[in-house]
């Protein structure tokens, strides 16, 4: 039997039987064949990514698109008009001009619409309101808005009155952050909507449902535009489906990264989309909080109970909310991709017999079963199935896998159990070594590089810095596991045969070890599938493909349940057949996620300086190592019978050394003019609050960065007398700067004491229930943040312009503070009345509290979008690879800080 097995091994194309001249036969796989397999897999992964995410449709001009089609050329004219306005945040003149542009554009659409189509335009001025979101980024906050204006367009068939009772909402925001002209976020979205509205106005006479286009303002300040529309506009009650267009980068393919809760929209999109792009993996990451962001879709789903789709551009995520969100980086074909997909879906949805009737599903279990699992394959075909089917499919695979393993182990006996355990140990060692080597580099980079994240400007550096060590670690771990498993099988064979191990037996042990290591990959992916299915993770489909396809290939080409049959070398075709489907389905997604995570490191630190410099590297390196271990577990089982280990070790070390040399020498800089470091320059004026007479302001320039790393180089470049460190920690209410730079020289100009906000205690009644009245005067500012100490305050009420903005009721906080963020237009109120209801037994300071929590009852920051002479000089002198970074919680270039102590 053994001789027959040894002879049969010669039939495997990638294994040679080498005779050393003394009759000893040794199975061996060519090193070149394994390296060729590795190169083939790497190139296939890159090819899949390129085809799936970088292949864009050709832009169409107006003539080629026709009256009913979508023209990127026409949409780009709108993008150019918006970007020429520069940044247009809420309250700015530029935003007023942008609103006027949109209004005039839709009026033109109204004038050219099909004669059987009714286009209604409403310039909607929202009343003041408050947004209380219970989950996500704004948990523990109240978002207050005032003086917001939106352009709302409703397109209906003229002779079907019931169409206005069931409508589809298409929404995006006109406003930008103060630091960006917003070519991607979200002028591109608004421009697509204008071109869509033009096209729909030629189609709608055949619709059964109306379409509403909402061009809102206030999204960048906390989703206020969507909230004001959905809670105040009379048309909002007719909406049955919500589609939100967003950007967390600039251009590329606009993908669905959130869908549901009802699966109707995603299922119908999959039927008609010309260039489908959708990944539930992005939804899993977004909802888990890994991606710290929020979109208007949260309002439509949480406040209005609507189902729908959330689209986002996510190319070049590193430019998000910086000066580099500019027109020249918007790839041709980006708008055409989104426009054609949206037009096809709107035609399908608006013409369908019915839209989702149930806005919310009361039963959580039923809602979970109706969840859609969705992903696209190569951007060409889209797969959608429901959670109920997924449970049946995954449970079936899990049960069959367990049954097969139990049968195999029963037949194989104790040696099989031991072999399985040690093969799983090899997988564990692969993970430990791969993560260890890659993470070691993550800790090393901040110590030896000018920037702790030197790969942001050139993401391909991650291949050499993290992927190469991860591959080296994976090979090392597998080698150690292979040695341990081989020794165990050697012991089993010698104990069973009760004689010295022959050369033939030694060869059989090598072949048996190879097979066990290959099958250990099944265990890895089976465990992931079990966990994913148990926690109802949508991305579990990835584990399904990486388990089923290789297992099927192994069963077809290799497997036998007969213990008397000797093992043969694994065939190359088994690996190729097994990995084809998983690579096609998931490789592009893996590489896309790596790119997204690298882009996020630009804005990694929410409280600058509060996290170790290596933490962002740790996240990237761990993710890269995980992908290496997940995808190479089958391929690495083939390396042990080849001479490729030395080549892999040498190649990995050489690639790492070359990449590190390029970084250390400055040949490849960490940032460039298109990928900037997020550096904010804020002129800060601090003063004491309350009724004290000591109101002497302290003025200084604060320099801080959301990108990991010190600011010594940037500060020295300005030559403005900055001192850097952790000695001065500005508390900007919504966040604190633990590390930064500051300069107090020549900071008296550009502001006056009349700009300083006031917190004035008007009354303080100490009876059974203590109640305090505080007057808030923000002076000229219509954008401010107020933090309330919830260990002292049980409840509060906020009034402005004689109307209640925040009523009394249950309030939640984060880290002991409840934060109010206010933003509005020029006519928003500047004076407010705050009524504080103290918690019982809180009339005296608690000595156990520390720092600001012990000292402050209220903390206020007011923002003014104005450059002082000193801040303007600093911004001009910063290196070209630096850019201010804007978000709803960050201050403008001039900020006033004041507080009210507990013992006022």
mmCIF file of N, CA and C in Angstrom, residues 766-823:
data_model
loop_
_atom_site.group_PDB
_atom_site.id
_atom_site.type_symbol
_atom_site.label_atom_id
_atom_site.label_comp_id
_atom_site.label_asym_id
_atom_site.label_seq_id
_atom_site.Cartn_x
_atom_site.Cartn_y
_atom_site.Cartn_z
ATOM 1 N N UNK A 766 -32.418 78.463 46.350
ATOM 2 C CA UNK A 766 -32.035 77.267 47.092
ATOM 3 C C UNK A 766 -33.127 76.924 48.085
ATOM 4 N N UNK A 767 -34.061 76.125 47.644
ATOM 5 C CA UNK A 767 -35.116 75.627 48.532
ATOM 6 C C UNK A 767 -35.014 74.112 48.553
ATOM 7 N N UNK A 768 -36.167 73.449 48.569
ATOM 8 C CA UNK A 768 -36.117 71.993 48.548
ATOM 9 C C UNK A 768 -35.454 71.491 47.269
ATOM 10 N N UNK A 769 -35.801 72.155 46.169
ATOM 11 C CA UNK A 769 -35.184 71.852 44.879
ATOM 12 C C UNK A 769 -34.484 73.114 44.391
ATOM 13 N N UNK A 770 -33.189 73.032 44.221
ATOM 14 C CA UNK A 770 -32.414 74.199 43.813
ATOM 15 C C UNK A 770 -32.582 74.446 42.314
ATOM 16 N N UNK A 771 -32.892 75.690 41.954
ATOM 17 C CA UNK A 771 -33.080 76.085 40.562
ATOM 18 C C UNK A 771 -32.255 77.337 40.305
ATOM 19 N N UNK A 772 -31.482 77.307 39.229
ATOM 20 C CA UNK A 772 -30.615 78.431 38.880
ATOM 21 C C UNK A 772 -30.934 78.910 37.471
ATOM 22 N N UNK A 773 -31.051 80.228 37.321
ATOM 23 C CA UNK A 773 -31.280 80.842 36.013
ATOM 24 C C UNK A 773 -29.970 81.462 35.526
ATOM 25 N N UNK A 774 -29.545 81.062 34.334
ATOM 26 C CA UNK A 774 -28.298 81.574 33.762
ATOM 27 C C UNK A 774 -28.598 82.205 32.406
ATOM 28 N N UNK A 775 -28.122 83.429 32.249
ATOM 29 C CA UNK A 775 -28.258 84.097 30.955
ATOM 30 C C UNK A 775 -27.002 83.831 30.141
ATOM 31 N N UNK A 776 -27.188 83.365 28.896
ATOM 32 C CA UNK A 776 -26.071 83.099 27.985
ATOM 33 C C UNK A 776 -26.117 84.130 26.866
ATOM 34 N N UNK A 777 -25.056 84.895 26.727
ATOM 35 C CA UNK A 777 -24.956 85.879 25.652
ATOM 36 C C UNK A 777 -23.748 85.508 24.799
ATOM 37 N N UNK A 778 -24.003 85.028 23.579
ATOM 38 C CA UNK A 778 -22.915 84.590 22.699
ATOM 39 C C UNK A 778 -22.377 85.717 21.825
ATOM 40 N N UNK A 779 -22.889 86.917 22.037
ATOM 41 C CA UNK A 779 -22.473 88.115 21.306
ATOM 42 C C UNK A 779 -22.711 87.930 19.797
ATOM 43 N N UNK A 780 -21.659 87.858 19.001
ATOM 44 C CA UNK A 780 -21.839 87.780 17.552
ATOM 45 C C UNK A 780 -21.884 86.339 17.026
ATOM 46 N N UNK A 781 -21.660 85.401 17.886
ATOM 47 C CA UNK A 781 -21.515 84.017 17.441
ATOM 48 C C UNK A 781 -22.865 83.313 17.299
ATOM 49 N N UNK A 782 -23.030 82.609 16.188
ATOM 50 C CA UNK A 782 -24.212 81.760 15.993
ATOM 51 C C UNK A 782 -23.811 80.285 15.932
ATOM 52 N N UNK A 783 -22.620 79.996 16.447
ATOM 53 C CA UNK A 783 -22.153 78.604 16.529
ATOM 54 C C UNK A 783 -21.430 78.439 17.854
ATOM 55 N N UNK A 784 -21.975 77.631 18.729
ATOM 56 C CA UNK A 784 -21.368 77.485 20.040
ATOM 57 C C UNK A 784 -21.648 76.106 20.620
ATOM 58 N N UNK A 785 -20.884 75.762 21.640
ATOM 59 C CA UNK A 785 -21.045 74.489 22.350
ATOM 60 C C UNK A 785 -21.017 74.753 23.840
ATOM 61 N N UNK A 786 -21.928 74.124 24.549
ATOM 62 C CA UNK A 786 -22.049 74.284 26.004
ATOM 63 C C UNK A 786 -22.071 72.909 26.655
ATOM 64 N N UNK A 787 -21.223 72.716 27.653
ATOM 65 C CA UNK A 787 -21.184 71.463 28.401
ATOM 66 C C UNK A 787 -21.768 71.682 29.793
ATOM 67 N N UNK A 788 -22.642 70.780 30.225
ATOM 68 C CA UNK A 788 -23.286 70.861 31.534
ATOM 69 C C UNK A 788 -22.831 69.689 32.388
ATOM 70 N N UNK A 789 -22.442 69.992 33.615
ATOM 71 C CA UNK A 789 -21.969 68.983 34.554
ATOM 72 C C UNK A 789 -23.171 68.191 35.076
ATOM 73 N N UNK A 790 -23.372 66.974 34.544
ATOM 74 C CA UNK A 790 -24.547 66.181 34.891
ATOM 75 C C UNK A 790 -24.414 65.484 36.236
ATOM 76 N N UNK A 791 -23.255 65.583 36.879
ATOM 77 C CA UNK A 791 -23.164 65.091 38.250
ATOM 78 C C UNK A 791 -23.723 66.119 39.223
ATOM 79 N N UNK A 792 -23.905 67.330 38.753
ATOM 80 C CA UNK A 792 -24.506 68.372 39.576
ATOM 81 C C UNK A 792 -25.914 68.738 39.096
ATOM 82 N N UNK A 793 -26.140 68.645 37.794
ATOM 83 C CA UNK A 793 -27.411 69.060 37.209
ATOM 84 C C UNK A 793 -28.232 67.835 36.850
ATOM 85 N N UNK A 794 -29.460 67.803 37.328
ATOM 86 C CA UNK A 794 -30.361 66.694 37.031
ATOM 87 C C UNK A 794 -31.113 66.924 35.728
ATOM 88 N N UNK A 795 -31.502 68.179 35.471
ATOM 89 C CA UNK A 795 -32.268 68.508 34.270
ATOM 90 C C UNK A 795 -32.039 69.985 33.952
ATOM 91 N N UNK A 796 -32.442 70.378 32.744
ATOM 92 C CA UNK A 796 -32.295 71.782 32.361
ATOM 93 C C UNK A 796 -33.283 72.120 31.259
ATOM 94 N N UNK A 797 -33.439 73.412 31.037
ATOM 95 C CA UNK A 797 -34.299 73.915 29.960
ATOM 96 C C UNK A 797 -33.584 75.078 29.298
ATOM 97 N N UNK A 798 -33.629 75.131 27.972
ATOM 98 C CA UNK A 798 -32.983 76.203 27.224
ATOM 99 C C UNK A 798 -34.033 76.955 26.407
ATOM 100 N N UNK A 799 -34.017 78.275 26.514
ATOM 101 C CA UNK A 799 -34.944 79.117 25.766
ATOM 102 C C UNK A 799 -34.159 80.168 24.978
ATOM 103 N N UNK A 800 -34.685 80.507 23.815
ATOM 104 C CA UNK A 800 -34.097 81.555 22.993
ATOM 105 C C UNK A 800 -35.161 82.243 22.173
ATOM 106 N N UNK A 801 -35.109 83.571 22.122
ATOM 107 C CA UNK A 801 -36.149 84.344 21.420
ATOM 108 C C UNK A 801 -37.554 83.989 21.914
ATOM 109 N N UNK A 802 -37.651 83.805 23.237
ATOM 110 C CA UNK A 802 -38.941 83.535 23.895
ATOM 111 C C UNK A 802 -39.569 82.211 23.465
ATOM 112 N N UNK A 803 -38.793 81.299 22.932
ATOM 113 C CA UNK A 803 -39.319 79.967 22.614
ATOM 114 C C UNK A 803 -38.427 78.914 23.252
ATOM 115 N N UNK A 804 -39.043 77.807 23.622
ATOM 116 C CA UNK A 804 -38.311 76.725 24.274
ATOM 117 C C UNK A 804 -37.571 75.932 23.207
ATOM 118 N N UNK A 805 -36.252 75.908 23.316
ATOM 119 C CA UNK A 805 -35.439 75.143 22.378
ATOM 120 C C UNK A 805 -35.189 73.727 22.874
ATOM 121 N N UNK A 806 -34.933 73.601 24.174
ATOM 122 C CA UNK A 806 -34.762 72.285 24.790
ATOM 123 C C UNK A 806 -35.658 72.240 26.011
ATOM 124 N N UNK A 807 -36.635 71.348 25.987
ATOM 125 C CA UNK A 807 -37.571 71.228 27.105
ATOM 126 C C UNK A 807 -36.984 70.337 28.189
ATOM 127 N N UNK A 808 -37.585 70.402 29.359
ATOM 128 C CA UNK A 808 -37.157 69.523 30.450
ATOM 129 C C UNK A 808 -37.519 68.083 30.102
ATOM 130 N N UNK A 809 -36.801 67.180 30.658
ATOM 131 C CA UNK A 809 -36.993 65.759 30.387
ATOM 132 C C UNK A 809 -35.718 65.011 30.658
ATOM 133 N N UNK A 810 -35.753 63.715 30.444
ATOM 134 C CA UNK A 810 -34.590 62.897 30.740
ATOM 135 C C UNK A 810 -33.429 63.284 29.844
ATOM 136 N N UNK A 811 -32.280 63.548 30.442
ATOM 137 C CA UNK A 811 -31.074 63.910 29.703
ATOM 138 C C UNK A 811 -29.988 62.867 29.959
ATOM 139 N N UNK A 812 -29.271 62.550 28.921
ATOM 140 C CA UNK A 812 -28.151 61.621 29.056
ATOM 141 C C UNK A 812 -26.844 62.374 28.871
ATOM 142 N N UNK A 813 -25.784 61.786 29.349
ATOM 143 C CA UNK A 813 -24.481 62.418 29.222
ATOM 144 C C UNK A 813 -23.410 61.395 28.908
ATOM 145 N N UNK A 814 -22.236 61.884 28.548
ATOM 146 C CA UNK A 814 -21.074 61.040 28.298
ATOM 147 C C UNK A 814 -19.934 61.566 29.160
ATOM 148 N N UNK A 815 -19.351 60.688 29.958
ATOM 149 C CA UNK A 815 -18.268 61.066 30.872
ATOM 150 C C UNK A 815 -18.692 62.175 31.830
ATOM 151 N N UNK A 816 -19.970 62.158 32.220
ATOM 152 C CA UNK A 816 -20.463 63.109 33.206
ATOM 153 C C UNK A 816 -20.886 64.452 32.645
ATOM 154 N N UNK A 817 -20.843 64.636 31.324
ATOM 155 C CA UNK A 817 -21.210 65.909 30.707
ATOM 156 C C UNK A 817 -22.289 65.708 29.656
ATOM 157 N N UNK A 818 -23.224 66.633 29.618
ATOM 158 C CA UNK A 818 -24.161 66.704 28.497
ATOM 159 C C UNK A 818 -23.783 67.941 27.685
ATOM 160 N N UNK A 819 -23.653 67.762 26.389
ATOM 161 C CA UNK A 819 -23.177 68.844 25.530
ATOM 162 C C UNK A 819 -24.290 69.326 24.609
ATOM 163 N N UNK A 820 -24.468 70.629 24.564
ATOM 164 C CA UNK A 820 -25.375 71.272 23.613
ATOM 165 C C UNK A 820 -24.519 71.885 22.504
ATOM 166 N N UNK A 821 -24.813 71.529 21.268
ATOM 167 C CA UNK A 821 -24.153 72.155 20.121
ATOM 168 C C UNK A 821 -25.190 72.970 19.361
ATOM 169 N N UNK A 822 -24.903 74.247 19.201
ATOM 170 C CA UNK A 822 -25.838 75.157 18.523
ATOM 171 C C UNK A 822 -25.192 75.682 17.249
ATOM 172 N N UNK A 823 -25.991 75.718 16.181
ATOM 173 C CA UNK A 823 -25.527 76.367 14.948
ATOM 174 C C UNK A 823 -26.731 76.958 14.233
#
